[in-house]
PDB file of C-alpha atoms in Angstrom:
ATOM      1  CA  MET B  29       0.000   0.000   0.000  1.00 42.00           C
ATOM      2  CA  ASN B  30       1.264   3.489  -0.874  1.00 47.00           C
ATOM      3  CA  PRO B  31       2.025   5.801   2.032  1.00 48.00           C
ATOM      4  CA  VAL B  32      -0.409   8.638   2.719  1.00 48.00           C
ATOM      5  CA  PRO B  33       0.892  11.634   0.733  1.00 52.00           C
ATOM      6  CA  GLU B  34       1.926  14.775   2.560  1.00 58.00           C
ATOM      7  CA  PRO B  35       1.437  17.727   0.162  1.00 63.00           C
ATOM      8  CA  ARG B  36       3.478  20.171   2.242  1.00 79.00           C
ATOM      9  CA  GLU B  37       6.431  17.794   2.333  1.00 84.00           C
ATOM     10  CA  LEU B  38       6.304  17.367  -1.432  1.00 89.00           C
ATOM     11  CA  GLY B  39       6.189  21.129  -1.933  1.00 88.00           C
ATOM     12  CA  ALA B  40       9.113  21.676   0.411  1.00 88.00           C
ATOM     13  CA  PHE B  41      11.170  19.058  -1.417  1.00 89.00           C
ATOM     14  CA  LEU B  42      10.439  20.586  -4.821  1.00 92.00           C
ATOM     15  CA  LYS B  43      11.421  24.059  -3.582  1.00 91.00           C
ATOM     16  CA  ALA B  44      14.606  22.778  -1.979  1.00 89.00           C
ATOM     17  CA  ARG B  45      15.632  20.837  -5.061  1.00 90.00           C
ATOM     18  CA  ARG B  46      15.087  23.668  -7.556  1.00 89.00           C
ATOM     19  CA  ALA B  47      17.133  25.948  -5.293  1.00 89.00           C
ATOM     20  CA  GLN B  48      20.092  23.582  -5.776  1.00 90.00           C
ATOM     21  CA  LEU B  49      20.114  23.836  -9.584  1.00 87.00           C
ATOM     22  CA  THR B  50      21.259  26.517 -11.997  1.00 85.00           C
ATOM     23  CA  PRO B  51      19.766  27.276 -15.428  1.00 84.00           C
ATOM     24  CA  SER B  52      22.975  26.235 -17.197  1.00 80.00           C
ATOM     25  CA  GLU B  53      22.900  22.823 -15.499  1.00 81.00           C
ATOM     26  CA  CYS B  54      19.467  22.214 -17.012  1.00 82.00           C
ATOM     27  CA  GLY B  55      20.200  23.512 -20.506  1.00 77.00           C
ATOM     28  CA  LEU B  56      18.445  26.845 -20.014  1.00 79.00           C
ATOM     29  CA  PRO B  57      19.947  30.145 -21.199  1.00 75.00           C
ATOM     30  CA  ASP B  58      21.421  32.400 -18.535  1.00 68.00           C
ATOM     31  CA  SER B  59      19.549  35.650 -17.939  1.00 66.00           C
ATOM     32  CA  ASP B  60      21.024  39.060 -17.160  1.00 64.00           C
ATOM     33  CA  THR B  61      18.075  39.728 -14.829  1.00 70.00           C
ATOM     34  CA  PRO B  62      19.149  39.445 -11.170  1.00 71.00           C
ATOM     35  CA  ARG B  63      17.565  36.505  -9.344  1.00 73.00           C
ATOM     36  CA  LYS B  64      15.709  37.126  -6.113  1.00 72.00           C
ATOM     37  CA  VAL B  65      16.180  33.525  -5.004  1.00 68.00           C
ATOM     38  CA  ALA B  66      18.840  30.903  -5.605  1.00 72.00           C
ATOM     39  CA  GLY B  67      18.366  28.213  -8.188  1.00 87.00           C
ATOM     40  CA  LEU B  68      15.606  27.760 -10.735  1.00 89.00           C
ATOM     41  CA  ARG B  69      12.439  29.810 -10.825  1.00 89.00           C
ATOM     42  CA  ARG B  70       9.054  28.102 -10.754  1.00 91.00           C
ATOM     43  CA  GLU B  71       8.527  29.132 -14.370  1.00 91.00           C
ATOM     44  CA  GLU B  72      11.726  27.378 -15.396  1.00 89.00           C
ATOM     45  CA  VAL B  73      10.831  24.125 -13.639  1.00 91.00           C
ATOM     46  CA  ALA B  74       7.395  24.196 -15.264  1.00 90.00           C
ATOM     47  CA  LEU B  75       9.020  24.740 -18.661  1.00 90.00           C
ATOM     48  CA  LEU B  76      11.433  21.848 -18.206  1.00 89.00           C
ATOM     49  CA  ALA B  77       8.615  19.570 -17.061  1.00 89.00           C
ATOM     50  CA  ALA B  78       6.229  20.686 -19.851  1.00 87.00           C
ATOM     51  CA  ILE B  79       3.465  21.616 -17.385  1.00 91.00           C
ATOM     52  CA  SER B  80       1.779  24.939 -16.685  1.00 90.00           C
ATOM     53  CA  VAL B  81       3.242  27.382 -14.178  1.00 92.00           C
ATOM     54  CA  ASP B  82      -0.105  27.487 -12.357  1.00 92.00           C
ATOM     55  CA  TYR B  83      -0.160  23.702 -11.956  1.00 91.00           C
ATOM     56  CA  TYR B  84       3.426  23.610 -10.706  1.00 92.00           C
ATOM     57  CA  THR B  85       2.715  26.447  -8.270  1.00 93.00           C
ATOM     58  CA  ARG B  86      -0.234  24.516  -6.842  1.00 92.00           C
ATOM     59  CA  LEU B  87       2.013  21.469  -6.440  1.00 91.00           C
ATOM     60  CA  GLU B  88       4.493  23.455  -4.382  1.00 90.00           C
ATOM     61  CA  GLN B  89       1.675  24.917  -2.328  1.00 90.00           C
ATOM     62  CA  GLY B  90       0.185  21.479  -1.648  1.00 87.00           C
ATOM     63  CA  ARG B  91      -3.133  22.288  -3.344  1.00 89.00           C
ATOM     64  CA  VAL B  92      -3.071  19.451  -5.887  1.00 88.00           C
ATOM     65  CA  ARG B  93      -1.823  15.861  -5.943  1.00 87.00           C
ATOM     66  CA  ALA B  94       0.740  15.004  -8.611  1.00 86.00           C
ATOM     67  CA  SER B  95       0.033  12.194 -11.068  1.00 84.00           C
ATOM     68  CA  ALA B  96       2.639   9.537 -11.799  1.00 84.00           C
ATOM     69  CA  SER B  97       3.318  11.029 -15.240  1.00 83.00           C
ATOM     70  CA  VAL B  98       3.927  14.505 -13.768  1.00 88.00           C
ATOM     71  CA  LEU B  99       6.282  13.024 -11.172  1.00 89.00           C
ATOM     72  CA  ALA B 100       8.237  11.379 -13.998  1.00 87.00           C
ATOM     73  CA  THR B 101       8.700  14.722 -15.789  1.00 87.00           C
ATOM     74  CA  LEU B 102       9.617  16.497 -12.531  1.00 91.00           C
ATOM     75  CA  ALA B 103      12.203  13.843 -11.694  1.00 88.00           C
ATOM     76  CA  ARG B 104      13.844  14.439 -15.066  1.00 86.00           C
ATOM     77  CA  ALA B 105      13.528  18.235 -14.917  1.00 89.00           C
ATOM     78  CA  LEU B 106      15.057  18.436 -11.427  1.00 91.00           C
ATOM     79  CA  ARG B 107      17.838  15.954 -12.236  1.00 88.00           C
ATOM     80  CA  LEU B 108      16.931  13.597  -9.403  1.00 87.00           C
ATOM     81  CA  ASP B 109      19.130  10.601  -8.710  1.00 83.00           C
ATOM     82  CA  GLU B 110      17.694   7.174  -7.856  1.00 80.00           C
ATOM     83  CA  ASP B 111      17.358   7.834  -4.120  1.00 77.00           C
ATOM     84  CA  GLN B 112      15.794  11.245  -4.701  1.00 85.00           C
ATOM     85  CA  GLN B 113      13.296   9.754  -7.153  1.00 85.00           C
ATOM     86  CA  LYS B 114      12.274   7.104  -4.620  1.00 83.00           C
ATOM     87  CA  TYR B 115      11.782   9.815  -2.004  1.00 85.00           C
ATOM     88  CA  LEU B 116       9.757  11.936  -4.453  1.00 87.00           C
ATOM     89  CA  TYR B 117       7.361   9.097  -5.228  1.00 86.00           C
ATOM     90  CA  ASP B 118       7.097   8.076  -1.587  1.00 83.00           C
ATOM     91  CA  ILE B 119       6.088  11.509  -0.293  1.00 85.00           C
ATOM     92  CA  ALA B 120       3.679  11.902  -3.223  1.00 86.00           C
ATOM     93  CA  GLY B 121       2.006   8.581  -2.391  1.00 83.00           C
ATOM     94  CA  ARG B 122       2.853   7.153  -5.791  1.00 77.00           C
ATOM     95  CA  ALA B 123       5.608   4.695  -4.895  1.00 58.00           C
ATOM     96  CA  ASP B 124       4.042   1.736  -6.695  1.00 44.00           C
ATOM     97  CA  ALA B 125       3.427   3.722  -9.883  1.00 49.00           C
ATOM     98  CA  ARG B 126       7.032   4.797 -10.353  1.00 46.00           C
ATOM     99  CA  PRO B 127       8.572   3.517 -13.599  1.00 49.00           C
ATOM    100  CA  ARG B 128      11.300   1.117 -12.429  1.00 50.00           C
ATOM    101  CA  ARG B 129      13.125   0.587 -15.676  1.00 51.00           C
ATOM    102  CA  ARG B 130      13.121   1.568 -19.281  1.00 55.00           C
ATOM    103  CA  ARG B 131      11.148  -0.487 -21.710  1.00 61.00           C
ATOM    104  CA  PRO B 132      13.196  -2.716 -23.993  1.00 67.00           C
ATOM    105  CA  ALA B 133      14.021  -1.173 -27.341  1.00 71.00           C
ATOM    106  CA  GLU B 134      11.346  -1.691 -29.966  1.00 84.00           C
ATOM    107  CA  ARG B 135      12.082  -3.942 -32.912  1.00 87.00           C
ATOM    108  CA  PRO B 136      10.213  -3.615 -36.199  1.00 89.00           C
ATOM    109  CA  ARG B 137       8.047  -6.602 -36.980  1.00 88.00           C
ATOM    110  CA  PRO B 138       9.397  -8.937 -39.708  1.00 89.00           C
ATOM    111  CA  ALA B 139       6.287  -8.379 -41.826  1.00 88.00           C
ATOM    112  CA  MET B 140       6.952  -4.615 -41.765  1.00 89.00           C
ATOM    113  CA  LEU B 141      10.535  -5.174 -42.905  1.00 92.00           C
ATOM    114  CA  ARG B 142       9.364  -7.386 -45.774  1.00 91.00           C
ATOM    115  CA  LEU B 143       7.041  -4.603 -46.909  1.00 89.00           C
ATOM    116  CA  LEU B 144       9.935  -2.129 -46.858  1.00 91.00           C
ATOM    117  CA  ASP B 145      12.020  -4.484 -49.001  1.00 89.00           C
ATOM    118  CA  GLN B 146       9.256  -4.635 -51.604  1.00 92.00           C
ATOM    119  CA  LEU B 147       8.712  -0.870 -51.822  1.00 91.00           C
ATOM    120  CA  THR B 148      11.705  -0.093 -54.045  1.00 87.00           C
ATOM    121  CA  GLU B 149      10.683   3.293 -55.469  1.00 88.00           C
ATOM    122  CA  THR B 150       8.366   4.343 -52.652  1.00 94.00           C
ATOM    123  CA  PRO B 151       9.693   6.056 -49.496  1.00 96.00           C
ATOM    124  CA  ALA B 152       8.473   4.186 -46.423  1.00 96.00           C
ATOM    125  CA  LEU B 153       9.177   4.278 -42.684  1.00 96.00           C
ATOM    126  CA  VAL B 154       8.214   2.072 -39.768  1.00 96.00           C
ATOM    127  CA  LEU B 155       7.269   4.264 -36.800  1.00 95.00           C
ATOM    128  CA  GLY B 156       7.015   2.982 -33.243  1.00 92.00           C
ATOM    129  CA  ARG B 157       6.113   4.381 -29.844  1.00 85.00           C
ATOM    130  CA  ARG B 158       6.690   8.115 -29.507  1.00 91.00           C
ATOM    131  CA  LEU B 159       6.952   8.185 -33.352  1.00 95.00           C
ATOM    132  CA  ASP B 160      10.472   6.734 -33.186  1.00 95.00           C
ATOM    133  CA  VAL B 161      11.855   5.784 -36.619  1.00 96.00           C
ATOM    134  CA  LEU B 162      12.392   2.025 -36.283  1.00 96.00           C
ATOM    135  CA  ALA B 163      13.148   1.157 -39.914  1.00 96.00           C
ATOM    136  CA  TRP B 164      13.308   2.747 -43.359  1.00 95.00           C
ATOM    137  CA  ASN B 165      13.964   1.791 -46.960  1.00 94.00           C
ATOM    138  CA  PRO B 166      16.571   3.359 -49.286  1.00 93.00           C
ATOM    139  CA  ALA B 167      13.939   5.566 -50.930  1.00 94.00           C
ATOM    140  CA  ALA B 168      13.071   7.095 -47.523  1.00 95.00           C
ATOM    141  CA  ALA B 169      16.761   7.710 -46.816  1.00 94.00           C
ATOM    142  CA  ALA B 170      17.081   9.412 -50.205  1.00 94.00           C
ATOM    143  CA  LEU B 171      14.056  11.600 -49.539  1.00 96.00           C
ATOM    144  CA  TYR B 172      14.765  12.566 -45.924  1.00 96.00           C
ATOM    145  CA  THR B 173      18.258  11.767 -44.677  1.00 94.00           C
ATOM    146  CA  ASP B 174      20.598   8.861 -43.982  1.00 92.00           C
ATOM    147  CA  PHE B 175      18.929   7.737 -40.777  1.00 95.00           C
ATOM    148  CA  SER B 176      21.801   5.347 -40.020  1.00 93.00           C
ATOM    149  CA  THR B 177      24.048   8.328 -39.224  1.00 93.00           C
ATOM    150  CA  ILE B 178      21.679   9.499 -36.475  1.00 94.00           C
ATOM    151  CA  PRO B 179      22.042   7.885 -33.019  1.00 91.00           C
ATOM    152  CA  ALA B 180      19.126   5.570 -32.306  1.00 89.00           C
ATOM    153  CA  GLY B 181      18.104   7.644 -29.285  1.00 86.00           C
ATOM    154  CA  ARG B 182      17.651  10.709 -31.520  1.00 91.00           C
ATOM    155  CA  ARG B 183      15.966   8.874 -34.399  1.00 95.00           C
ATOM    156  CA  ASN B 184      12.515  10.244 -33.710  1.00 97.00           C
ATOM    157  CA  TYR B 185      10.240  11.751 -36.369  1.00 97.00           C
ATOM    158  CA  VAL B 186       9.089  14.704 -34.247  1.00 97.00           C
ATOM    159  CA  HIS B 187      12.569  15.400 -32.866  1.00 97.00           C
ATOM    160  CA  LEU B 188      14.044  15.459 -36.384  1.00 97.00           C
ATOM    161  CA  LEU B 189      11.225  17.659 -37.678  1.00 97.00           C
ATOM    162  CA  PHE B 190      12.105  20.329 -35.108  1.00 97.00           C
ATOM    163  CA  THR B 191      15.883  19.968 -34.718  1.00 96.00           C
ATOM    164  CA  ASP B 192      17.375  18.642 -37.972  1.00 96.00           C
ATOM    165  CA  PRO B 193      18.013  21.663 -40.259  1.00 95.00           C
ATOM    166  CA  VAL B 194      17.947  19.615 -43.482  1.00 94.00           C
ATOM    167  CA  ILE B 195      14.658  17.861 -42.703  1.00 96.00           C
ATOM    168  CA  ARG B 196      13.070  21.014 -41.317  1.00 97.00           C
ATOM    169  CA  ALA B 197      13.991  23.026 -44.428  1.00 96.00           C
ATOM    170  CA  MET B 198      12.493  20.501 -46.853  1.00 97.00           C
ATOM    171  CA  TYR B 199       8.930  20.935 -45.548  1.00 98.00           C
ATOM    172  CA  ARG B 200       7.314  23.659 -47.641  1.00 97.00           C
ATOM    173  CA  GLU B 201       4.449  23.843 -45.122  1.00 97.00           C
ATOM    174  CA  TRP B 202       6.583  23.189 -42.064  1.00 97.00           C
ATOM    175  CA  ALA B 203       4.408  24.965 -39.489  1.00 97.00           C
ATOM    176  CA  SER B 204       1.283  23.000 -40.450  1.00 96.00           C
ATOM    177  CA  ASP B 205       3.083  19.650 -40.653  1.00 96.00           C
ATOM    178  CA  ALA B 206       5.010  20.216 -37.421  1.00 97.00           C
ATOM    179  CA  ARG B 207       1.871  21.246 -35.532  1.00 96.00           C
ATOM    180  CA  ASP B 208       0.143  18.070 -36.736  1.00 95.00           C
ATOM    181  CA  ALA B 209       3.148  16.022 -35.576  1.00 95.00           C
ATOM    182  CA  VAL B 210       2.891  17.576 -32.102  1.00 94.00           C
ATOM    183  CA  ALA B 211      -0.816  16.731 -32.017  1.00 92.00           C
ATOM    184  CA  ALA B 212       0.013  13.122 -32.979  1.00 92.00           C
ATOM    185  CA  LEU B 213       2.576  12.998 -30.194  1.00 92.00           C
ATOM    186  CA  ARG B 214      -0.150  14.197 -27.810  1.00 88.00           C
ATOM    187  CA  MET B 215      -2.120  11.090 -28.752  1.00 86.00           C
ATOM    188  CA  GLU B 216       0.934   8.993 -27.869  1.00 84.00           C
ATOM    189  CA  ALA B 217       1.123  10.721 -24.483  1.00 80.00           C
ATOM    190  CA  ALA B 218      -2.497   9.820 -23.778  1.00 75.00           C
ATOM    191  CA  ALA B 219      -1.797   6.158 -24.539  1.00 76.00           C
ATOM    192  CA  GLU B 220       1.470   6.051 -22.560  1.00 75.00           C
ATOM    193  CA  PRO B 221       1.131   8.659 -19.764  1.00 70.00           C
ATOM    194  CA  ASP B 222       3.928   7.164 -17.633  1.00 71.00           C
ATOM    195  CA  ASP B 223       6.526   6.735 -20.385  1.00 81.00           C
ATOM    196  CA  PRO B 224       9.727   8.419 -19.076  1.00 81.00           C
ATOM    197  CA  GLU B 225      11.295   8.553 -22.546  1.00 86.00           C
ATOM    198  CA  LEU B 226       8.275  10.406 -23.898  1.00 88.00           C
ATOM    199  CA  ALA B 227       8.516  12.822 -20.959  1.00 83.00           C
ATOM    200  CA  ARG B 228      12.192  13.382 -21.757  1.00 85.00           C
ATOM    201  CA  LEU B 229      11.420  14.044 -25.429  1.00 92.00           C
ATOM    202  CA  VAL B 230       8.655  16.535 -24.648  1.00 89.00           C
ATOM    203  CA  GLY B 231      10.751  18.319 -22.034  1.00 85.00           C
ATOM    204  CA  GLU B 232      13.758  18.632 -24.333  1.00 89.00           C
ATOM    205  CA  LEU B 233      11.745  19.963 -27.284  1.00 92.00           C
ATOM    206  CA  SER B 234       9.829  22.347 -25.003  1.00 87.00           C
ATOM    207  CA  VAL B 235      13.105  23.920 -23.922  1.00 84.00           C
ATOM    208  CA  GLN B 236      14.649  24.015 -27.396  1.00 87.00           C
ATOM    209  CA  ASP B 237      11.730  25.250 -29.517  1.00 92.00           C
ATOM    210  CA  ALA B 238       9.141  27.912 -28.724  1.00 90.00           C
ATOM    211  CA  ASP B 239       6.761  26.633 -31.422  1.00 94.00           C
ATOM    212  CA  PHE B 240       6.776  23.137 -29.938  1.00 94.00           C
ATOM    213  CA  ARG B 241       6.159  24.594 -26.478  1.00 88.00           C
ATOM    214  CA  THR B 242       3.178  26.609 -27.748  1.00 90.00           C
ATOM    215  CA  TRP B 243       1.625  23.783 -29.752  1.00 93.00           C
ATOM    216  CA  TRP B 244       2.110  21.221 -26.967  1.00 88.00           C
ATOM    217  CA  ALA B 245       0.260  23.547 -24.577  1.00 82.00           C
ATOM    218  CA  GLU B 246      -2.713  23.627 -26.977  1.00 82.00           C
ATOM    219  CA  HIS B 247      -3.543  19.970 -26.135  1.00 80.00           C
ATOM    220  CA  ARG B 248      -4.615  19.478 -29.754  1.00 84.00           C
ATOM    221  CA  VAL B 249      -4.790  15.849 -30.926  1.00 82.00           C
ATOM    222  CA  VAL B 250      -5.064  14.222 -34.352  1.00 82.00           C
ATOM    223  CA  THR B 251      -5.560  10.660 -35.512  1.00 73.00           C
ATOM    224  CA  SER B 252      -5.392  11.344 -39.252  1.00 70.00           C
ATOM    225  CA  SER B 253      -3.872   8.428 -41.176  1.00 82.00           C
ATOM    226  CA  TYR B 254      -3.500  10.180 -44.504  1.00 87.00           C
ATOM    227  CA  GLY B 255      -2.723  13.562 -46.019  1.00 93.00           C
ATOM    228  CA  THR B 256      -0.585  15.428 -48.521  1.00 96.00           C
ATOM    229  CA  LYS B 257       2.997  16.535 -47.922  1.00 97.00           C
ATOM    230  CA  HIS B 258       4.744  19.291 -49.842  1.00 98.00           C
ATOM    231  CA  TYR B 259       8.533  19.024 -49.927  1.00 98.00           C
ATOM    232  CA  ARG B 260      11.396  21.009 -51.423  1.00 97.00           C
ATOM    233  CA  HIS B 261      14.194  18.487 -51.854  1.00 96.00           C
ATOM    234  CA  ARG B 262      17.766  19.753 -52.054  1.00 93.00           C
ATOM    235  CA  LEU B 263      18.483  17.600 -55.148  1.00 93.00           C
ATOM    236  CA  VAL B 264      15.253  17.084 -57.127  1.00 95.00           C
ATOM    237  CA  GLY B 265      13.255  20.179 -56.224  1.00 96.00           C
ATOM    238  CA  ASP B 266       9.588  20.363 -55.278  1.00 97.00           C
ATOM    239  CA  LEU B 267       7.545  17.232 -54.601  1.00 97.00           C
ATOM    240  CA  THR B 268       3.899  16.764 -53.674  1.00 98.00           C
ATOM    241  CA  LEU B 269       3.349  13.338 -52.103  1.00 98.00           C
ATOM    242  CA  ASP B 270       0.404  11.504 -50.600  1.00 97.00           C
ATOM    243  CA  CYS B 271       1.244  10.302 -47.091  1.00 97.00           C
ATOM    244  CA  ASP B 272      -0.647   7.253 -45.827  1.00 96.00           C
ATOM    245  CA  THR B 273      -0.121   5.488 -42.516  1.00 94.00           C
ATOM    246  CA  TRP B 274      -1.277   1.973 -41.618  1.00 91.00           C
ATOM    247  CA  ALA B 275      -1.326   0.680 -38.060  1.00 89.00           C
ATOM    248  CA  CYS B 276       0.015  -2.799 -37.359  1.00 87.00           C
ATOM    249  CA  PRO B 277      -2.925  -5.086 -36.508  1.00 84.00           C
ATOM    250  CA  ASP B 278      -1.144  -6.775 -33.582  1.00 83.00           C
ATOM    251  CA  GLY B 279      -1.707  -3.858 -31.184  1.00 79.00           C
ATOM    252  CA  SER B 280       2.031  -3.073 -30.920  1.00 81.00           C
ATOM    253  CA  GLY B 281       1.482   0.547 -31.909  1.00 83.00           C
ATOM    254  CA  GLN B 282       3.881   0.244 -34.832  1.00 90.00           C
ATOM    255  CA  ARG B 283       2.761   1.796 -38.091  1.00 92.00           C
ATOM    256  CA  LEU B 284       3.928   1.919 -41.692  1.00 95.00           C
ATOM    257  CA  MET B 285       4.183   5.385 -43.261  1.00 96.00           C
ATOM    258  CA  VAL B 286       4.272   5.383 -47.075  1.00 97.00           C
ATOM    259  CA  LEU B 287       4.742   8.331 -49.439  1.00 97.00           C
ATOM    260  CA  THR B 288       3.482   8.024 -53.023  1.00 97.00           C
ATOM    261  CA  ALA B 289       3.024  10.266 -56.053  1.00 96.00           C
ATOM    262  CA  GLU B 290       0.602  10.320 -58.968  1.00 94.00           C
ATOM    263  CA  PRO B 291       2.091   8.129 -61.741  1.00 94.00           C
ATOM    264  CA  GLY B 292       3.513  10.088 -64.652  1.00 93.00           C
ATOM    265  CA  GLY B 293       3.717  13.362 -62.757  1.00 95.00           C
ATOM    266  CA  PRO B 294       6.845  15.346 -61.873  1.00 96.00           C
ATOM    267  CA  SER B 295       6.848  14.140 -58.255  1.00 97.00           C
ATOM    268  CA  HIS B 296       6.687  10.511 -59.401  1.00 96.00           C
ATOM    269  CA  ASP B 297       9.617  11.117 -61.759  1.00 96.00           C
ATOM    270  CA  ALA B 298      11.569  12.748 -58.929  1.00 95.00           C
ATOM    271  CA  LEU B 299      11.016   9.697 -56.693  1.00 94.00           C
ATOM    272  CA  ARG B 300      12.284   7.409 -59.458  1.00 93.00           C
ATOM    273  CA  ILE B 301      15.406   9.547 -59.794  1.00 93.00           C
ATOM    274  CA  LEU B 302      16.017   9.393 -56.040  1.00 90.00           C
ATOM    275  CA  ALA B 303      15.472   5.627 -56.051  1.00 86.00           C
ATOM    276  CA  SER B 304      17.963   5.146 -58.873  1.00 86.00           C
ATOM    277  CA  TRP B 305      20.605   7.055 -56.947  1.00 80.00           C
ATOM    278  CA  GLU B 306      20.047   4.761 -53.974  1.00 73.00           C
ATOM    279  CA  ALA B 307      20.274   1.561 -56.033  1.00 65.00           C
ATOM    280  CA  GLY B 308      22.703  -0.930 -54.511  1.00 58.00           C
ATOM    281  CA  GLN B 309      22.190   0.313 -50.953  1.00 60.00           C
ATOM    282  CA  PRO B 310      21.003  -2.125 -48.228  1.00 60.00           C
ATOM    283  CA  ALA B 311      17.341  -3.011 -48.676  1.00 61.00           C
ATOM    284  CA  THR B 312      16.283  -1.572 -45.327  1.00 69.00           C
ATOM    285  CA  GLY B 313      17.764   0.237 -42.382  1.00 77.00           C
ATOM    286  CA  ARG B 314      16.660  -0.338 -38.820  1.00 74.00           C
ATOM    287  CA  GLN B 315      17.429   0.395 -35.188  1.00 65.00           C
TER     288      GLN B 315
END
């Protein structure tokens, strides 16, 4: 049985811990404005944890009980070690809900990989939890980037859309596509509220990008499985592609994202050119 939570003790611990940290330690820019108190401000902790300032303030004041998912983001934001995390969950009355270990790395299903092998001129990706890029075919590498050069921990569709300058620049309607990607990630958060890796991803992008921070705070969600993407490729110019996504029927959450063009059109010809340049490369790439 979880211990009875003591809101005032939780608030005191949060205040004490943020007083021990500096903005530079947490990846925040230093400000020329003099600080009235030592350590991080409430606003900075809320930013790092991707929660509202009002909600964090009420946590410190003992006026609201923290959920397990919020505790996970606070533990990351405040750089808590293992003992400090245990104490945090204990005083919040959430000891049994604390994530004990990371989930094992996802592996793309063999059937998904066979589909990638057969799509020779069609860019295709296998996306997993948190929209991680689990596998790709040579045509997708030619369209986007050589995913094999990106560390597996950074090989995430939303992360690349916001932080990779080459991928970001190729989206002719970047703001619309990126906002939709954030809304899709919101759906992932609803399905996996206690996922510490998702909390880390959201916290990092919230600090790095003001647009992500704004759109995440909107709580907008989308489940669209199709649409049109407009790209400006550095080698073949403008492309207009239909983007369709199919969920794996086994309930794993993996999905196949395929990009196609109208046969005989300029975008279709551009895809064929990209595919010919990638001829001879490994059939698929994967984590």
